[in-house]
Coordinates of N, CA and C in Angstrom, one line a residue:
M1 N 17.7 -4.5 -26.8 CA 16.7 -4.2 -27.8 C 17.3 -3.1 -28.7
P2 N 17.0 -3.1 -30.1 CA 17.6 -2.1 -30.9 C 16.8 -0.8 -30.7
I3 N 17.5 0.3 -31.0 CA 16.8 1.6 -30.8 C 16.2 1.9 -32.2
E4 N 15.4 3.0 -32.2 CA 14.7 3.4 -33.4 C 15.2 4.9 -33.6
M5 N 15.3 5.2 -34.8 CA 15.7 6.7 -35.2 C 15.3 6.9 -36.6
D6 N 14.7 8.0 -36.9 CA 14.4 8.3 -38.3 C 15.6 8.6 -39.1
P7 N 15.5 8.3 -40.4 CA 16.6 8.4 -41.3 C 17.3 9.7 -41.3
E8 N 16.6 10.8 -41.3 CA 17.2 12.1 -41.2 C 18.0 12.4 -40.0
R9 N 17.6 12.0 -38.9 CA 18.4 12.1 -37.6 C 19.6 11.3 -37.7
F10 N 19.5 10.0 -38.2 CA 20.7 9.1 -38.4 C 21.7 9.8 -39.3
D11 N 21.2 10.3 -40.5 CA 22.1 11.0 -41.4 C 22.9 12.2 -40.7
A12 N 22.2 12.9 -39.8 CA 22.9 14.0 -39.0 C 23.9 13.4 -38.1
L13 N 23.9 12.2 -37.6 CA 24.9 11.6 -36.8 C 26.1 11.3 -37.7
V14 N 25.8 10.8 -38.9 CA 26.9 10.5 -39.8 C 27.6 11.8 -40.2
D15 N 26.8 12.9 -40.5 CA 27.4 14.2 -40.8 C 28.3 14.7 -39.6
R16 N 27.8 14.5 -38.3 CA 28.5 14.9 -37.2 C 29.9 14.2 -37.1
A17 N 29.8 12.9 -37.3 CA 31.0 12.1 -37.3 C 32.0 12.5 -38.4
L18 N 31.5 12.9 -39.6 CA 32.5 13.3 -40.6 C 33.1 14.7 -40.2
D19 N 32.2 15.6 -39.6 CA 32.7 16.8 -39.2 C 33.7 16.7 -38.1
G20 N 33.7 15.6 -37.4 CA 34.7 15.3 -36.3 C 36.1 14.9 -36.7
I21 N 36.2 14.6 -38.0 CA 37.5 14.2 -38.5 C 38.4 15.5 -38.7
P22 N 39.7 15.2 -38.0 CA 40.5 16.4 -38.0 C 40.7 17.1 -39.4
E23 N 40.7 18.4 -39.5 CA 40.8 19.2 -40.7 C 41.9 18.7 -41.6
E24 N 43.1 18.5 -40.9 CA 44.3 18.2 -41.8 C 44.1 16.8 -42.5
L25 N 43.3 15.9 -41.9 CA 43.0 14.6 -42.6 C 41.8 14.9 -43.6
A26 N 40.8 15.5 -43.2 CA 39.7 15.7 -44.0 C 40.1 16.4 -45.4
A27 N 41.2 17.3 -45.3 CA 41.6 18.0 -46.5 C 42.2 17.1 -47.6
L28 N 42.7 15.8 -47.0 CA 43.3 14.8 -47.9 C 42.3 13.8 -48.6
V29 N 41.1 13.9 -48.1 CA 40.1 13.1 -48.7 C 39.5 13.7 -49.9
H30 N 39.7 13.1 -51.1 CA 39.3 13.6 -52.3 C 38.5 12.5 -53.2
N31 N 37.5 13.0 -53.9 CA 36.7 12.1 -54.7 C 36.1 10.9 -53.9
V32 N 35.6 11.2 -52.8 CA 34.9 10.1 -51.9 C 33.5 10.6 -51.6
V33 N 32.5 9.6 -51.8 CA 31.1 10.0 -51.3 C 30.8 9.1 -50.1
V34 N 30.1 9.6 -49.2 CA 29.6 8.9 -48.1 C 28.1 8.7 -48.2
L35 N 27.7 7.4 -48.2 CA 26.3 7.1 -48.5 C 25.7 6.3 -47.2
V36 N 24.5 6.6 -46.8 CA 23.9 5.8 -45.8 C 22.9 5.0 -46.4
E37 N 22.9 3.6 -46.2 CA 22.0 2.6 -46.7 C 21.3 2.0 -45.5
D38 N 20.2 1.5 -45.7 CA 19.4 0.8 -44.6 C 20.2 -0.5 -44.3
E39 N 20.5 -1.3 -45.2 CA 21.1 -2.6 -44.9 C 22.4 -2.9 -45.9
P40 N 23.2 -3.7 -45.4 CA 24.4 -4.1 -46.4 C 23.8 -4.9 -47.6
P41 N 24.6 -5.0 -48.6 CA 24.2 -5.8 -49.8 C 24.0 -7.3 -49.3
A42 N 23.3 -8.0 -50.1 CA 22.9 -9.3 -49.9 C 24.2 -10.3 -49.7
D43 N 25.2 -9.9 -50.5 CA 26.4 -10.8 -50.4 C 27.4 -10.4 -49.3
E44 N 27.1 -9.6 -48.4 CA 27.8 -9.2 -47.3 C 27.1 -9.6 -46.0
P45 N 27.9 -9.8 -44.9 CA 27.3 -10.1 -43.5 C 26.2 -9.1 -43.2
S46 N 25.0 -9.7 -42.6 CA 23.9 -8.8 -42.2 C 24.2 -7.9 -41.2
D47 N 25.3 -8.1 -40.5 CA 25.8 -7.2 -39.3 C 26.8 -6.3 -39.6
L48 N 27.1 -6.1 -41.0 CA 28.1 -5.2 -41.4 C 27.7 -3.8 -41.2
L49 N 28.6 -3.0 -40.5 CA 28.3 -1.6 -40.2 C 28.6 -0.6 -41.1
G50 N 29.7 -0.9 -41.9 CA 30.2 0.1 -42.9 C 31.1 -0.6 -43.9
L51 N 31.3 0.0 -45.1 CA 32.1 -0.6 -46.2 C 32.7 0.5 -47.0
Y52 N 34.0 0.3 -47.3 CA 34.7 1.2 -48.2 C 34.8 0.5 -49.5
D53 N 34.4 1.1 -50.6 CA 34.5 0.6 -51.9 C 35.3 1.6 -52.8
G54 N 36.5 1.3 -53.0 CA 37.4 2.2 -53.8 C 38.8 1.7 -53.7
V55 N 39.7 2.6 -54.2 CA 41.2 2.2 -54.2 C 41.8 3.1 -53.2
A56 N 42.4 2.5 -52.1 CA 43.0 3.3 -51.1 C 44.2 4.2 -51.7
L57 N 44.4 5.3 -51.1 CA 45.4 6.2 -51.6 C 46.8 5.6 -51.6
T58 N 47.1 4.6 -50.8 CA 48.3 4.0 -50.8 C 48.5 3.0 -51.9
E59 N 47.5 2.7 -52.6 CA 47.5 1.9 -53.7 C 47.3 2.5 -55.2
R60 N 47.2 3.8 -55.1 CA 47.1 4.5 -56.4 C 48.4 4.9 -56.9
D61 N 48.4 5.0 -58.3 CA 49.6 5.4 -58.9 C 49.2 6.4 -60.1
H62 N 50.2 6.9 -60.8 CA 50.1 7.9 -61.9 C 49.3 7.2 -63.1
T63 N 49.3 6.0 -63.2 CA 48.6 5.4 -64.4 C 47.1 5.4 -64.3
M64 N 46.6 5.6 -63.1 CA 45.0 5.6 -63.0 C 44.6 6.8 -63.6
G65 N 43.6 6.6 -64.4 CA 42.9 7.7 -65.0 C 41.9 8.3 -64.2
V66 N 40.9 9.1 -64.8 CA 39.8 9.6 -64.1 C 39.0 8.5 -63.5
E67 N 38.7 8.5 -62.3 CA 37.9 7.3 -61.6 C 36.6 7.9 -61.1
L68 N 35.6 7.0 -61.1 CA 34.4 7.3 -60.3 C 34.8 7.5 -58.8
P69 N 34.0 8.2 -58.1 CA 34.3 8.4 -56.7 C 34.4 7.1 -55.8
D70 N 35.4 7.1 -54.9 CA 35.3 6.1 -53.9 C 34.0 6.2 -53.1
R71 N 33.5 5.1 -52.5 CA 32.3 5.2 -51.8 C 32.5 4.6 -50.4
I72 N 31.9 5.3 -49.4 CA 31.9 4.8 -48.0 C 30.4 4.6 -47.8
F73 N 30.0 3.4 -47.4 CA 28.7 3.1 -47.1 C 28.6 2.9 -45.5
I74 N 27.6 3.5 -44.9 CA 27.3 3.3 -43.5 C 26.0 2.7 -43.5
F75 N 25.8 1.6 -42.7 CA 24.6 0.8 -42.8 C 23.7 1.1 -41.5
R76 N 22.6 1.7 -41.7 CA 21.7 2.2 -40.6 C 21.3 0.9 -39.9
G77 N 20.6 0.1 -40.5 CA 20.0 -1.1 -39.7 C 20.8 -1.8 -38.8
P78 N 22.1 -2.3 -39.2 CA 22.9 -3.0 -38.2 C 23.4 -2.1 -37.1
L79 N 23.7 -0.8 -37.3 CA 24.0 0.1 -36.3 C 23.0 0.3 -35.2
L80 N 21.7 0.4 -35.7 CA 20.6 0.6 -34.8 C 20.4 -0.7 -34.0
D81 N 20.6 -1.8 -34.7 CA 20.3 -3.1 -34.1 C 21.3 -3.4 -32.9
M82 N 22.5 -3.0 -33.1 CA 23.5 -3.3 -32.1 C 23.6 -2.4 -30.9
C83 N 23.0 -1.2 -31.0 CA 23.1 -0.2 -29.9 C 21.9 -0.2 -29.0
A84 N 22.2 -0.1 -27.7 CA 21.1 -0.1 -26.7 C 20.4 1.3 -26.5
D85 N 21.2 2.3 -26.8 CA 20.8 3.7 -26.6 C 21.5 4.7 -27.5
E86 N 20.9 6.0 -27.6 CA 21.4 6.9 -28.5 C 22.9 7.2 -28.2
A87 N 23.4 7.3 -27.0 CA 24.8 7.6 -26.8 C 25.7 6.6 -27.3
E88 N 25.4 5.3 -27.2 CA 26.0 4.2 -27.8 C 26.1 4.3 -29.3
L89 N 24.9 4.7 -29.9 CA 24.8 4.8 -31.4 C 25.7 5.9 -31.9
V90 N 25.7 7.0 -31.2 CA 26.6 8.2 -31.6 C 28.0 7.7 -31.6
E91 N 28.4 7.0 -30.6 CA 29.9 6.4 -30.6 C 30.1 5.4 -31.6
E92 N 29.2 4.5 -31.9 CA 29.4 3.5 -32.9 C 29.4 4.1 -34.4
V93 N 28.6 5.1 -34.6 CA 28.6 5.7 -35.8 C 29.9 6.5 -36.1
R94 N 30.4 7.1 -35.1 CA 31.7 7.8 -35.1 C 32.8 6.8 -35.4
I95 N 32.9 5.7 -34.7 CA 33.9 4.7 -34.9 C 33.8 4.1 -36.3
T96 N 32.5 3.8 -36.8 CA 32.4 3.2 -38.2 C 32.8 4.2 -39.2
V97 N 32.5 5.5 -39.1 CA 32.8 6.5 -40.1 C 34.4 6.6 -40.1
V98 N 35.0 6.7 -39.0 CA 36.6 6.8 -38.9 C 37.2 5.5 -39.5
H99 N 36.6 4.4 -39.2 CA 37.1 3.1 -39.7 C 37.1 3.1 -41.2
E100 N 36.0 3.5 -41.8 CA 35.9 3.4 -43.3 C 36.8 4.5 -43.9
V101 N 36.8 5.7 -43.4 CA 37.7 6.7 -43.9 C 39.1 6.3 -43.8
A102 N 39.5 5.6 -42.8 CA 40.9 5.2 -42.6 C 41.2 4.1 -43.7
H103 N 40.3 3.3 -44.2 CA 40.5 2.5 -45.3 C 40.9 3.3 -46.6
H104 N 40.3 4.4 -46.7 CA 40.7 5.3 -47.9 C 42.1 5.7 -47.8
F105 N 42.6 5.8 -46.5 CA 44.1 6.1 -46.4 C 44.9 4.9 -46.4
G106 N 44.4 3.7 -46.6 CA 45.2 2.5 -46.8 C 45.4 1.7 -45.4
I107 N 44.7 2.1 -44.3 CA 45.0 1.6 -43.1 C 44.0 0.3 -42.9
D108 N 44.6 -0.9 -42.7 CA 43.9 -2.1 -42.7 C 43.2 -2.4 -41.3
D109 N 42.4 -3.5 -41.4 CA 41.6 -3.8 -40.2 C 42.4 -4.2 -39.0
E110 N 43.5 -4.9 -39.2 CA 44.3 -5.2 -38.1 C 44.8 -3.9 -37.3
R111 N 45.3 -3.0 -38.0 CA 45.8 -1.7 -37.4 C 44.6 -0.9 -36.9
L112 N 43.5 -1.0 -37.4 CA 42.3 -0.3 -36.8 C 41.9 -0.9 -35.6
H113 N 41.9 -2.3 -35.5 CA 41.8 -3.0 -34.3 C 42.7 -2.5 -33.1
Q114 N 44.0 -2.4 -33.5 CA 44.9 -1.9 -32.5 C 44.7 -0.5 -32.0
L115 N 44.2 0.4 -32.9 CA 43.9 1.7 -32.5 C 42.5 1.9 -31.9
G116 N 41.7 0.8 -31.8 CA 40.4 0.9 -31.2 C 39.2 1.3 -32.1
Y117 N 39.4 1.2 -33.4 CA 38.5 1.6 -34.4 C 37.9 0.4 -35.1
A118 N 37.5 -0.6 -34.4 CA 37.0 -1.8 -35.1 C 35.7 -2.3 -34.3

């Protein structure tokens, strides 16, 4: 059975997960905004937990001009639906945040699976 949690408390879990990223990596994250949405977009799977929308650092070059910020979306509904208790939710939010930040660094899903972040 899915758990319930108010949006403010869920946002605090996302903030805690972001704070858990090692400082040496966090210092390399520039021009990225993290947004919590209730549900994924209609054209995405309904059980999608997170989404990176941007250009990975490994794909950027000097010809890119000023860009809008990359966006990381964390989807509250699917995360609440998949977790049986708050401890599981805390861990899944952490994994999802790390997974999406890793995409900013150009790490693909296959490698993230190998590392246990999928």
